[in-house]
Coordinates of C-alpha atoms in Angstrom, one line a residue:
Chain A
M1 CA -20.3 21.5 -18.9
E2 CA -19.1 24.4 -21.0
K3 CA -16.6 25.3 -18.4
E4 CA -15.3 21.8 -18.2
K5 CA -14.7 21.6 -21.9
Q6 CA -12.6 24.7 -21.7
S7 CA -10.4 23.2 -19.1
T8 CA -9.4 20.3 -21.3
P9 CA -6.4 22.0 -23.0
V10 CA -5.0 22.9 -19.6
I11 CA -5.1 19.2 -18.6
H12 CA -3.1 18.3 -21.7
K13 CA -0.5 20.8 -20.8
K14 CA -0.3 19.4 -17.3
K15 CA -0.5 15.8 -18.2
N16 CA 3.2 14.8 -18.1
S17 CA 4.0 17.2 -15.4
Q18 CA 4.6 14.8 -12.5
F19 CA 8.3 15.2 -12.9
R20 CA 7.9 19.0 -13.1
N21 CA 5.8 18.9 -9.9
I22 CA 8.5 17.0 -8.1
L23 CA 11.1 19.5 -9.4
R24 CA 9.0 22.4 -8.3
R25 CA 8.5 21.0 -4.8
F26 CA 12.2 20.4 -4.6
M27 CA 13.2 23.8 -5.7
K28 CA 11.0 25.4 -3.0
N29 CA 13.1 23.7 -0.4
Q30 CA 16.1 26.0 0.0
T31 CA 18.3 23.8 2.1
A32 CA 17.8 20.9 -0.4
V33 CA 18.8 23.2 -3.2
F34 CA 21.8 24.3 -1.2
G35 CA 22.8 20.6 -0.9
L36 CA 22.3 20.1 -4.6
V37 CA 24.6 23.1 -5.3
I38 CA 27.4 21.6 -3.2
I39 CA 26.9 18.2 -4.9
F40 CA 27.1 20.1 -8.3
L41 CA 30.4 21.7 -7.2
L42 CA 31.8 18.4 -6.0
V43 CA 31.0 16.8 -9.4
I44 CA 32.7 19.7 -11.2
F45 CA 35.8 19.1 -9.0
A46 CA 35.6 15.4 -9.7
L47 CA 35.4 16.0 -13.5
F48 CA 38.0 18.7 -13.9
P49 CA 40.6 18.4 -11.2
S50 CA 43.6 19.3 -13.4
Q51 CA 42.0 22.6 -14.5
L52 CA 40.9 23.5 -11.0
S53 CA 44.2 22.7 -9.3
H54 CA 47.7 21.4 -10.3
A55 CA 47.8 18.7 -12.9
D56 CA 50.2 16.6 -10.9
Y57 CA 49.2 15.7 -7.4
T58 CA 52.5 13.8 -6.7
V59 CA 54.8 16.8 -6.7
Q60 CA 56.8 16.7 -3.5
D61 CA 58.4 19.6 -1.7
L62 CA 60.2 17.9 1.2
A63 CA 61.6 21.2 2.5
N64 CA 58.0 22.4 3.0
R65 CA 56.4 19.5 4.9
Y66 CA 53.3 20.1 7.1
S67 CA 53.2 23.8 6.2
G68 CA 50.1 25.7 6.9
P69 CA 47.9 27.5 4.4
S70 CA 49.8 30.0 2.3
A71 CA 49.5 31.8 -1.1
E72 CA 51.4 29.0 -2.8
H73 CA 49.7 26.1 -1.0
W74 CA 46.1 27.2 -0.2
L75 CA 45.5 24.5 2.3
G76 CA 49.1 23.8 3.2
T77 CA 51.1 20.6 2.5
D78 CA 51.1 17.1 3.7
E79 CA 53.8 14.9 5.2
L80 CA 55.7 14.7 1.9
G81 CA 55.2 18.4 1.1
R82 CA 52.5 17.7 -1.5
D83 CA 49.9 20.4 -2.0
M84 CA 46.9 19.6 0.1
Y85 CA 44.4 21.5 -2.1
T86 CA 45.5 19.6 -5.2
R87 CA 45.1 16.3 -3.4
I88 CA 41.7 17.1 -2.0
V89 CA 40.5 18.2 -5.4
W90 CA 41.8 15.0 -7.0
G91 CA 40.6 13.0 -4.1
C92 CA 37.1 14.1 -4.8
R93 CA 37.1 12.0 -7.9
T94 CA 38.2 8.8 -6.2
S95 CA 36.1 9.2 -3.1
L96 CA 32.9 10.2 -4.9
T97 CA 33.2 7.4 -7.4
I98 CA 33.8 4.7 -4.9
G99 CA 31.2 6.1 -2.5
L100 CA 28.5 6.6 -5.1
A101 CA 29.2 3.4 -7.0
S102 CA 29.2 1.2 -3.9
V103 CA 26.0 2.7 -2.5
A104 CA 24.3 2.4 -5.9
I105 CA 25.2 -1.3 -6.1
A106 CA 24.2 -1.9 -2.4
C107 CA 21.0 0.0 -2.9
A108 CA 20.0 -1.9 -6.0
I109 CA 20.7 -5.3 -4.5
G110 CA 19.5 -4.5 -0.9
V111 CA 16.3 -2.9 -2.0
T112 CA 15.4 -5.8 -4.3
L113 CA 16.1 -8.4 -1.6
G114 CA 14.3 -6.4 1.0
T115 CA 11.2 -5.8 -1.2
L116 CA 10.9 -9.4 -2.2
A117 CA 11.4 -10.6 1.4
G118 CA 9.0 -8.1 2.9
Y119 CA 6.3 -8.5 0.2
F120 CA 6.2 -12.2 -0.1
G121 CA 7.1 -13.1 3.4
G122 CA 7.1 -16.7 4.5
V123 CA 9.9 -19.0 3.4
L124 CA 11.4 -16.6 0.9
D125 CA 11.6 -13.9 3.6
N126 CA 13.3 -16.4 6.0
V127 CA 15.9 -17.5 3.4
L128 CA 16.8 -14.0 2.3
M129 CA 16.9 -12.6 5.7
R130 CA 19.2 -15.4 7.0
I131 CA 21.6 -14.6 4.1
V132 CA 21.5 -11.0 5.2
D133 CA 22.1 -12.0 8.7
I134 CA 25.3 -13.8 7.6
L135 CA 26.4 -10.6 5.9
M136 CA 25.6 -8.7 9.0
A137 CA 27.5 -11.0 11.3
V138 CA 30.8 -10.2 9.6
P139 CA 32.1 -6.7 10.4
N140 CA 32.2 -4.5 7.4
L141 CA 35.9 -3.8 7.7
L142 CA 36.8 -7.5 8.0
L143 CA 34.5 -8.3 5.0
G144 CA 36.3 -5.7 3.0
I145 CA 39.7 -6.8 4.1
S146 CA 39.0 -10.4 3.1
I147 CA 37.5 -9.5 -0.2
V148 CA 40.3 -7.2 -1.2
A149 CA 42.9 -9.7 0.1
A150 CA 41.3 -12.4 -2.0
L151 CA 40.6 -10.5 -5.2
G152 CA 43.4 -8.0 -5.3
N153 CA 43.7 -4.3 -4.8
S154 CA 41.8 -2.3 -7.3
I155 CA 39.0 0.3 -7.4
T156 CA 36.5 -2.2 -8.8
V157 CA 37.2 -4.7 -6.0
L158 CA 37.0 -1.9 -3.5
V159 CA 33.7 -0.8 -4.7
F160 CA 32.4 -4.3 -4.6
A161 CA 33.7 -5.0 -1.1
I162 CA 32.2 -1.8 0.3
A163 CA 28.9 -2.4 -1.5
L164 CA 28.7 -5.9 0.0
G165 CA 29.0 -4.5 3.5
N166 CA 26.1 -2.1 2.8
I167 CA 23.6 -4.6 1.4
A168 CA 22.5 -5.9 4.8
A169 CA 21.4 -2.4 6.0
F170 CA 19.5 -1.7 2.8
S171 CA 17.6 -4.9 2.8
R172 CA 16.7 -4.6 6.4
V173 CA 15.4 -1.1 6.1
T174 CA 13.5 -1.8 2.9
R175 CA 12.0 -5.0 4.3
S176 CA 10.6 -3.3 7.4
S177 CA 9.3 -0.4 5.4
V178 CA 7.7 -2.7 2.8
I179 CA 6.0 -4.8 5.5
T180 CA 4.1 -1.7 6.8
V181 CA 3.0 -0.8 3.3
R182 CA 2.2 -4.4 2.2
D183 CA -0.9 -4.7 4.4
T184 CA -2.5 -1.3 3.5
E185 CA -5.9 -1.3 1.9
Y186 CA -4.7 0.3 -1.3
V187 CA -2.5 -2.7 -1.9
E188 CA -5.5 -4.9 -1.4
A189 CA -7.5 -2.7 -3.7
A190 CA -4.8 -3.1 -6.4
R191 CA -4.9 -6.8 -6.0
A192 CA -8.7 -6.8 -6.3
T193 CA -8.3 -4.8 -9.5
G194 CA -6.1 -7.6 -10.9
A195 CA -2.6 -6.0 -10.6
S196 CA 0.3 -8.5 -10.7
D197 CA 2.7 -8.8 -7.8
G198 CA 5.4 -7.1 -9.8
R199 CA 3.2 -4.1 -10.6
I200 CA 2.0 -3.9 -7.0
M201 CA 5.6 -3.9 -5.7
W202 CA 6.8 -1.3 -8.3
K203 CA 3.9 1.1 -8.4
Y204 CA 2.3 0.7 -4.9
V205 CA 4.7 -0.7 -2.4
L206 CA 8.1 0.8 -3.3
P207 CA 7.0 4.5 -3.8
N208 CA 5.3 4.4 -0.4
A209 CA 8.2 2.7 1.2
L210 CA 10.8 5.0 -0.2
A211 CA 11.4 7.5 2.6
P212 CA 13.6 5.4 4.9
I213 CA 15.5 4.0 1.9
I214 CA 16.5 7.5 0.9
V215 CA 17.7 8.2 4.4
Q216 CA 19.7 5.0 4.3
V217 CA 21.3 6.1 1.0
T218 CA 22.7 9.3 2.6
T219 CA 24.0 7.6 5.7
S220 CA 25.5 4.7 3.7
L221 CA 27.3 7.2 1.5
A222 CA 29.1 8.7 4.4
G223 CA 29.8 5.3 5.8
S224 CA 31.3 4.1 2.5
I225 CA 33.7 7.0 2.2
L226 CA 34.9 6.4 5.7
N227 CA 35.1 2.7 5.0
I228 CA 37.6 3.3 2.3
S229 CA 39.8 5.1 4.8
G230 CA 39.5 2.1 7.1
L231 CA 40.7 -0.1 4.3
S232 CA 43.4 2.3 3.4
F233 CA 44.5 2.3 7.0
V234 CA 45.4 -1.4 6.8
G235 CA 47.0 -0.8 3.4
L236 CA 44.2 -2.3 1.3
G237 CA 42.5 0.9 0.2
V238 CA 43.3 3.0 -2.9
P239 CA 46.9 2.3 -4.0
A240 CA 49.4 4.8 -2.6
P241 CA 49.9 7.9 -4.7
T242 CA 46.3 8.2 -5.7
P243 CA 44.8 10.8 -3.4
E244 CA 41.7 9.8 -1.5
W245 CA 40.0 11.6 1.4
G246 CA 39.7 8.6 3.7
S247 CA 43.4 7.7 3.3
M248 CA 44.4 11.3 3.8
L249 CA 42.4 11.3 7.0
S250 CA 44.0 8.2 8.3
N251 CA 47.5 9.2 7.3
A252 CA 47.1 12.4 9.2
R253 CA 45.7 10.6 12.3
T254 CA 49.1 9.9 13.7
I255 CA 50.3 13.5 13.6
M256 CA 47.0 15.0 14.6
R257 CA 48.3 16.6 17.8
D258 CA 51.1 18.4 16.1
Y259 CA 49.4 19.4 12.9
P260 CA 45.7 19.4 13.3
L261 CA 45.1 21.1 10.0
Q262 CA 46.3 17.9 8.3
I263 CA 43.2 16.1 9.5
M264 CA 40.9 19.0 9.3
F265 CA 40.8 19.6 5.5
P266 CA 40.1 16.1 4.3
G267 CA 37.7 15.8 7.2
I268 CA 35.8 19.0 6.1
A269 CA 35.7 17.6 2.6
I270 CA 34.1 14.4 3.7
M271 CA 31.7 16.2 6.0
L272 CA 30.7 18.6 3.3
T273 CA 29.9 15.7 0.9
V274 CA 27.9 13.9 3.5
F275 CA 26.1 17.1 4.6
A276 CA 25.3 17.9 1.0
F277 CA 23.9 14.4 0.3
N278 CA 21.9 14.5 3.5
L279 CA 20.2 17.8 2.6
F280 CA 19.6 16.6 -0.9
G281 CA 18.2 13.3 0.2
D282 CA 15.8 14.9 2.7
G283 CA 14.6 17.3 0.1
L284 CA 14.2 14.6 -2.5
R285 CA 12.2 12.5 0.0
D286 CA 9.8 15.4 0.7
A287 CA 9.6 16.4 -3.0
L288 CA 8.5 12.8 -3.9
D289 CA 5.6 12.9 -1.5
P290 CA 2.6 14.5 -3.0
R291 CA 0.9 14.6 0.3
L292 CA 3.1 17.4 1.5
K293 CA 1.8 20.9 0.8
N294 CA 3.5 22.6 -2.1
Chain B
M1 CA -29.2 -18.6 -16.0
S2 CA -30.9 -15.8 -14.2
N3 CA -28.6 -16.0 -11.2
L4 CA -25.3 -14.2 -11.7
L5 CA -23.8 -15.5 -8.6
E6 CA -24.5 -18.7 -6.7
V7 CA -22.6 -19.5 -3.6
K8 CA -23.0 -22.9 -2.0
N9 CA -21.8 -23.9 1.5
L10 CA -18.9 -21.4 1.4
K11 CA -16.5 -21.7 4.3
K12 CA -13.6 -19.6 5.3
Y13 CA -11.5 -20.5 8.3
F14 CA -8.5 -18.5 9.5
K15 CA -5.7 -20.1 11.4
T16 CA -5.0 -18.1 14.5
N17 CA -2.8 -18.7 17.5
R18 CA -5.8 -19.8 19.6
G19 CA -7.2 -22.1 17.0
L20 CA -9.3 -22.2 13.9
L21 CA -11.4 -19.1 13.5
H22 CA -14.6 -19.8 11.7
A23 CA -15.1 -16.5 9.9
V24 CA -17.6 -17.7 7.3
D25 CA -19.3 -21.0 8.0
D26 CA -21.5 -22.8 5.5
V27 CA -23.1 -19.8 3.8
S28 CA -25.2 -20.3 0.7
F29 CA -27.0 -17.6 -1.3
T30 CA -27.8 -16.5 -4.9
I31 CA -27.8 -13.1 -6.5
P32 CA -30.0 -12.7 -9.6
R33 CA -28.6 -10.7 -12.4
G34 CA -29.0 -6.9 -12.0
K35 CA -30.1 -7.2 -8.4
T36 CA -28.6 -6.3 -5.1
L37 CA -28.0 -8.5 -2.1
G38 CA -27.6 -6.6 1.1
I39 CA -25.5 -8.3 3.8
V40 CA -26.0 -7.1 7.3
G41 CA -24.7 -8.1 10.7
E42 CA -22.7 -6.7 13.5
S43 CA -19.0 -6.0 13.4
G44 CA -17.0 -9.2 13.2
C45 CA -19.8 -11.4 11.9
G46 CA -17.9 -12.2 8.7
K47 CA -19.6 -10.1 6.2
S48 CA -16.4 -8.5 4.8
T49 CA -14.7 -11.9 4.8
L50 CA -17.6 -13.3 2.9
G51 CA -17.3 -10.6 0.2
R52 CA -13.6 -10.9 -0.1
T53 CA -13.8 -14.7 -0.3
V54 CA -16.4 -14.5 -3.1
I55 CA -14.1 -12.4 -5.3
H56 CA -11.0 -14.5 -4.3
L57 CA -9.2 -11.9 -2.2
H58 CA -9.2 -14.6 0.4
E59 CA -8.7 -18.2 -0.5
K60 CA -11.9 -20.1 0.5
T61 CA -11.6 -23.1 2.8
S62 CA -14.3 -25.1 1.1
G63 CA -17.5 -24.6 -0.8
Q64 CA -18.6 -23.7 -4.3
I65 CA -18.9 -20.4 -6.1
L66 CA -20.7 -20.2 -9.5
F67 CA -20.4 -17.0 -11.4
D68 CA -22.3 -16.5 -14.6
G69 CA -23.0 -20.3 -14.7
K70 CA -19.3 -21.2 -14.4
D71 CA -17.7 -22.8 -11.4
I72 CA -15.0 -20.4 -10.2
S73 CA -14.3 -22.1 -6.9
D74 CA -10.8 -23.2 -8.0
V75 CA -9.1 -20.9 -10.4
D76 CA -5.4 -20.4 -11.2
K77 CA -3.6 -17.1 -11.4
H78 CA -4.4 -16.7 -15.1
Q79 CA -8.1 -17.4 -14.8
L80 CA -8.3 -15.2 -11.8
K81 CA -7.0 -12.2 -13.7
A82 CA -9.6 -12.7 -16.4
L83 CA -12.3 -13.2 -13.8
R84 CA -11.5 -9.9 -12.0
E85 CA -12.4 -8.0 -15.1
D86 CA -16.0 -9.1 -14.3
M87 CA -15.8 -8.8 -10.5
Q88 CA -14.7 -5.7 -8.8
M89 CA -14.8 -4.3 -5.4
I90 CA -15.5 -0.9 -3.8
F91 CA -13.8 -0.5 -0.5
Q92 CA -15.0 0.8 2.8
D93 CA -12.4 3.5 3.6
P94 CA -11.8 5.9 0.8
F95 CA -9.0 7.4 2.8
S96 CA -6.8 4.3 2.9
S97 CA -7.9 2.4 -0.2
L98 CA -6.3 4.8 -2.7
N99 CA -2.6 4.9 -3.3
P100 CA -1.5 8.3 -1.9
R101 CA 1.2 8.6 -4.6
M102 CA -1.1 8.5 -7.5
S103 CA -3.2 11.3 -9.0
V104 CA -6.9 10.9 -9.7
S105 CA -6.3 10.2 -13.3
Q106 CA -3.6 7.6 -12.6
L107 CA -5.9 5.9 -10.0
I108 CA -8.7 5.6 -12.5
A109 CA -6.5 4.6 -15.4
E110 CA -4.8 1.8 -13.3
P111 CA -7.4 -1.0 -14.1
L112 CA -7.4 0.0 -17.8
L113 CA -3.6 -0.2 -17.9
I114 CA -3.5 -3.5 -16.0
Y115 CA -5.8 -5.1 -18.6
K116 CA -4.2 -3.1 -21.4
K117 CA -7.6 -1.8 -22.5
C118 CA -6.4 1.4 -24.1
S119 CA -3.5 3.8 -24.0
G120 CA -2.5 7.3 -24.9
K121 CA -5.2 9.6 -26.1
E122 CA -7.9 6.9 -25.8
L123 CA -6.9 6.2 -22.2
E124 CA -7.2 9.9 -21.4
Q125 CA -10.6 10.0 -23.0
T126 CA -11.9 6.9 -21.2
V127 CA -10.7 8.3 -17.8
M128 CA -12.4 11.6 -18.4
Q129 CA -15.6 9.7 -19.4
L130 CA -15.4 7.7 -16.2
M131 CA -14.9 10.8 -14.1
D132 CA -17.9 12.2 -15.8
T133 CA -20.0 9.1 -15.1
V134 CA -19.3 9.2 -11.3
G135 CA -19.6 12.9 -11.1
L136 CA -16.0 14.1 -10.7
A137 CA -15.2 17.4 -12.2
Q138 CA -12.5 17.3 -14.8
R139 CA -10.5 19.9 -13.1
L140 CA -9.6 17.2 -10.5
Y141 CA -7.8 15.2 -13.2
N142 CA -4.4 15.9 -11.7
S143 CA -5.4 16.2 -8.1
Y144 CA -4.2 13.8 -5.4
P145 CA -6.6 11.9 -3.2
H146 CA -5.5 13.7 0.0
E147 CA -6.7 16.9 -1.6
L148 CA -10.3 15.7 -1.9
D149 CA -13.1 15.0 0.6
G150 CA -14.4 11.6 1.4
G151 CA -17.3 11.7 -1.1
R152 CA -15.0 12.5 -4.0
R153 CA -12.6 9.9 -3.0
Q154 CA -15.3 7.3 -2.9
R155 CA -16.3 8.4 -6.4
I156 CA -12.7 7.6 -7.4
G157 CA -13.1 4.2 -5.9
I158 CA -16.4 3.7 -7.8
A159 CA -14.8 4.9 -11.1
R160 CA -12.0 2.4 -10.6
A161 CA -14.5 -0.4 -10.0
L162 CA -16.4 0.6 -13.1
A163 CA -13.4 1.1 -15.4
L164 CA -13.5 -2.5 -16.7
S165 CA -17.3 -2.6 -17.0
P166 CA -17.7 -5.5 -14.6
K167 CA -20.9 -7.5 -14.1
F168 CA -20.6 -7.8 -10.4
I169 CA -19.3 -5.5 -7.7
V170 CA -18.8 -6.3 -4.1
C171 CA -19.4 -3.1 -2.1
D172 CA -17.8 -3.4 1.3
E173 CA -19.5 -0.8 3.5
P174 CA -18.9 1.8 0.8
V175 CA -20.7 4.6 2.7
S176 CA -20.0 3.9 6.3
A177 CA -16.9 6.2 6.4
L178 CA -18.8 9.1 4.9
D179 CA -21.0 11.9 6.2
V180 CA -24.7 11.2 6.1
S181 CA -25.4 13.9 3.5
I182 CA -22.7 12.4 1.2
Q183 CA -23.9 8.8 1.9
A184 CA -27.2 9.6 0.1
Q185 CA -25.3 11.0 -2.9
I186 CA -23.1 8.0 -3.2
I187 CA -26.0 5.5 -2.7
N188 CA -28.0 7.3 -5.4
L189 CA -25.0 7.3 -7.7
M190 CA -24.6 3.6 -7.2
Q191 CA -28.2 2.9 -7.9
D192 CA -28.1 5.0 -11.1
L193 CA -25.0 3.1 -12.2
Q194 CA -26.7 -0.2 -11.5
E195 CA -29.6 0.7 -13.7
E196 CA -27.4 2.1 -16.5
H197 CA -24.8 -0.8 -16.6
Q198 CA -27.0 -3.7 -15.4
L199 CA -24.7 -4.2 -12.4
T200 CA -25.1 -6.8 -9.8
Y201 CA -24.2 -5.7 -6.3
M202 CA -23.3 -7.5 -3.1
F203 CA -23.7 -4.7 -0.6
I204 CA -22.1 -5.2 2.7
T205 CA -23.2 -2.9 5.5
H206 CA -24.3 -2.6 9.1
D207 CA -26.6 0.3 8.4
M208 CA -30.1 -1.0 8.2
S209 CA -31.6 2.1 6.6
V210 CA -29.0 2.1 3.8
V211 CA -29.5 -1.6 3.2
R212 CA -33.2 -1.2 2.9
H213 CA -32.8 1.6 0.4
I214 CA -30.5 -0.2 -2.0
S215 CA -31.1 -4.0 -1.6
D216 CA -33.5 -6.3 -3.3
D217 CA -32.7 -9.1 -0.9
I218 CA -31.2 -9.1 2.5
M219 CA -29.1 -11.6 4.2
V220 CA -28.5 -11.3 7.9
M221 CA -25.3 -12.9 9.3
Y222 CA -24.4 -13.8 12.8
L223 CA -20.9 -15.1 13.7
G224 CA -20.1 -16.4 10.2
M225 CA -23.5 -18.0 9.6
M226 CA -26.6 -16.9 7.7
V227 CA -29.5 -16.5 10.1
E228 CA -32.1 -15.1 7.8
C229 CA -32.4 -14.3 4.1
C230 CA -35.3 -12.9 2.3
D231 CA -36.7 -10.0 0.3
S232 CA -35.7 -6.7 1.7
E233 CA -39.1 -5.3 2.3
E234 CA -40.3 -8.6 3.9
I235 CA -37.5 -8.5 6.5
F236 CA -38.8 -5.1 7.8
H237 CA -42.3 -6.5 8.2
N238 CA -42.0 -10.2 8.7
R239 CA -38.9 -11.2 10.4
F240 CA -38.7 -14.6 12.0
H241 CA -35.3 -15.1 13.5
P242 CA -34.9 -13.8 17.1
Y243 CA -31.5 -12.2 16.2
T244 CA -33.0 -10.3 13.2
K245 CA -35.8 -9.1 15.5
A246 CA -33.3 -7.8 18.0
L247 CA -31.1 -6.3 15.3
L248 CA -34.0 -4.4 13.7
D249 CA -35.3 -3.3 17.1
A250 CA -31.9 -1.6 17.6
V251 CA -32.4 0.7 14.6
P252 CA -33.3 4.1 16.0
I253 CA -36.5 5.8 14.8
P254 CA -36.2 9.4 14.0
Q255 CA -39.2 10.4 16.1
V256 CA -39.0 11.9 19.6
R257 CA -42.3 10.7 21.1
E258 CA -42.6 7.3 19.7
K259 CA -41.4 4.7 22.1
K260 CA -41.1 1.3 20.8
E261 CA -40.6 -1.9 22.6
R262 CA -37.1 -3.2 22.2
R263 CA -35.9 -6.7 22.5
L264 CA -32.4 -6.3 23.7
I265 CA -29.7 -8.9 23.3
K266 CA -28.0 -10.0 26.5
G267 CA -25.3 -12.4 27.2
E268 CA -21.9 -13.2 25.7
I269 CA -21.1 -13.7 22.1
T270 CA -20.0 -17.2 21.3
S271 CA -16.4 -17.4 20.4
P272 CA -15.9 -17.9 16.6
I273 CA -12.8 -20.0 17.4
H274 CA -13.8 -23.7 17.3
P275 CA -17.5 -23.2 17.8
G276 CA -19.2 -26.5 18.7
D277 CA -22.3 -28.1 17.2
E278 CA -24.8 -25.6 18.5
C279 CA -26.8 -22.6 17.4
R280 CA -24.3 -19.7 17.6
F281 CA -26.9 -17.4 18.8
A282 CA -28.1 -19.7 21.6
K283 CA -26.1 -18.1 24.4
R284 CA -27.9 -14.8 23.8
C285 CA -31.2 -16.1 22.6
P286 CA -34.3 -15.7 24.9
Y287 CA -35.9 -18.8 23.4
A288 CA -32.9 -21.1 23.5
D289 CA -33.4 -24.6 25.0
Q290 CA -31.7 -28.0 25.0
I291 CA -31.7 -28.6 21.3
C292 CA -30.1 -25.2 20.5
F293 CA -27.0 -26.1 22.4
E294 CA -26.8 -29.5 20.8
K295 CA -27.4 -29.0 17.1
T296 CA -26.5 -26.4 14.6
P297 CA -29.8 -25.3 12.9
V298 CA -30.0 -25.7 9.1
S299 CA -31.6 -23.0 7.0
E300 CA -35.2 -23.7 6.1
E301 CA -37.5 -22.1 3.6
I302 CA -40.3 -20.8 5.9
C303 CA -42.3 -19.3 3.2
P304 CA -41.3 -18.9 -0.5
G305 CA -38.0 -17.1 -0.7
H306 CA -37.6 -16.6 3.0
F307 CA -34.9 -18.7 4.6
V308 CA -34.3 -18.8 8.4
S309 CA -31.9 -20.9 10.4
C310 CA -33.5 -21.5 13.8
H311 CA -34.8 -24.6 15.6
H312 CA -37.8 -22.8 17.1
V313 CA -38.7 -20.5 14.3
R314 CA -42.2 -21.9 14.1
E315 CA -43.0 -21.7 17.8
I316 CA -41.6 -18.3 18.2
N317 CA -43.6 -16.9 15.3
H318 CA -46.7 -19.0 15.8
L319 CA -46.4 -20.5 12.4
Q320 CA -47.8 -23.7 11.2
E321 CA -45.8 -26.5 9.6
N322 CA -45.6 -26.1 5.8
K323 CA -47.3 -22.8 5.8

């Protein structure tokens, strides 16, 4: 008894430490931290492009088109002689914003739909899933094209169009994951205790159904950035002078054989982003699971 | 009212692809305040379904449930929540009935938070008190269930059930997933708690020695129906239904040399899907005759407080009418 009394202050210190626990588990995962560092750098690039490269990404040097890396142009120049490094740094802002925003929207809507459908089942499930089926039946690119064509060419519309294409995948993944958790005994125990459906979904079902959703976030992010390039390819992406990785990639596609570096640098940028988010996502998934050993 | 729970003609049917499954069929019983009713029977006889139907985890098909003098057969969502403060459940498997993402303190605090009983400092105090009551050391406050052994996990389950100070707890095989040494600890804990908090238990199990230890009354079930119900000591000395006899004969005796005569059950189990108007034990019963296949027996009070459902109970046991 005496001993237990003494341990009380320790408990107080530890009480709100769930977040710290997660952070500690995450920090032990070196690859995940590496991913976080890359994301951090990308965010810095996105926030301060003019300080880290040239302030103007439209400066042309037509005498110097398709040049390779040099002291003046670190990553060479593009088809109009614009500095590739500057454009990649500035493109970070556009690509990350569109990618993250569209995935965030798709995730919020898709996870909500999937959770409701999976948890309640029955008629609601059928109705929601048929709506999702309709979304799935239209190819993402076609969906994007029609929305951009209808609503005009702006970043907001683009984000919306890409998000809409991702909703189906999110709700499908969430639904199947929720269904496996829904019938577990601890959910029944919560119901026996008197927990409301909302509480069960939020505190019991979602945390335990999270792993596949996080994986879906990382894959969707990559898909979204590439989707922008698809839309740019048909001229519905980001308006012309604004640098964006996807459009840079698709512009360079035609001259890939003669100037492979043109396609390589934006490609590496996209790859690095996706890679970083994948590492981060995996680490986050593991850190959120208390069952894994510290 | 001395009876805390009164169940009359409770039925629970499940729709399956092959037809209507009669999981609980026409079961009636009462549990006096502060007592324990043990429910025994083989796997699949409907004991868990019965427990879950009583506390409205399953919607009943028909029948009446009186709790504390009030009819709770049909309650809406709101009433149900209020009702669950008084009726809680302890689950069979302490490995799967606790949310793996919650720490011990969160798990125990959950019912208190749901019913907004207390918060902040007070909540913390109450949780610690509950941990103390069920014998969980306070250093486990921030542990997760996967870090604990089965006995400790089941203590969490008990603490959760106790948190709202209910009157009635359905214990669905609370010890069958535990080691024998830990079983005894948990059973003793539950008995101490019963005395301390005047709890009423409905104790579901298939372990005859456990049920004898904890129960005041015992109900034996077979394929969704009650076959025999009486005082728990009585059933070990005076059992009348052929199924109960066979069931108790199957209990091993911990003595090497003692050989006892065993009545073994032979034959197929009747299908619980669309059972006809017959005694459900008839196909396996050595005494079965014409009437057993034609009529479902009704439960009769053979002697005071001893109910049996069998057409031939008197002949089998050489009892006289109206004994």
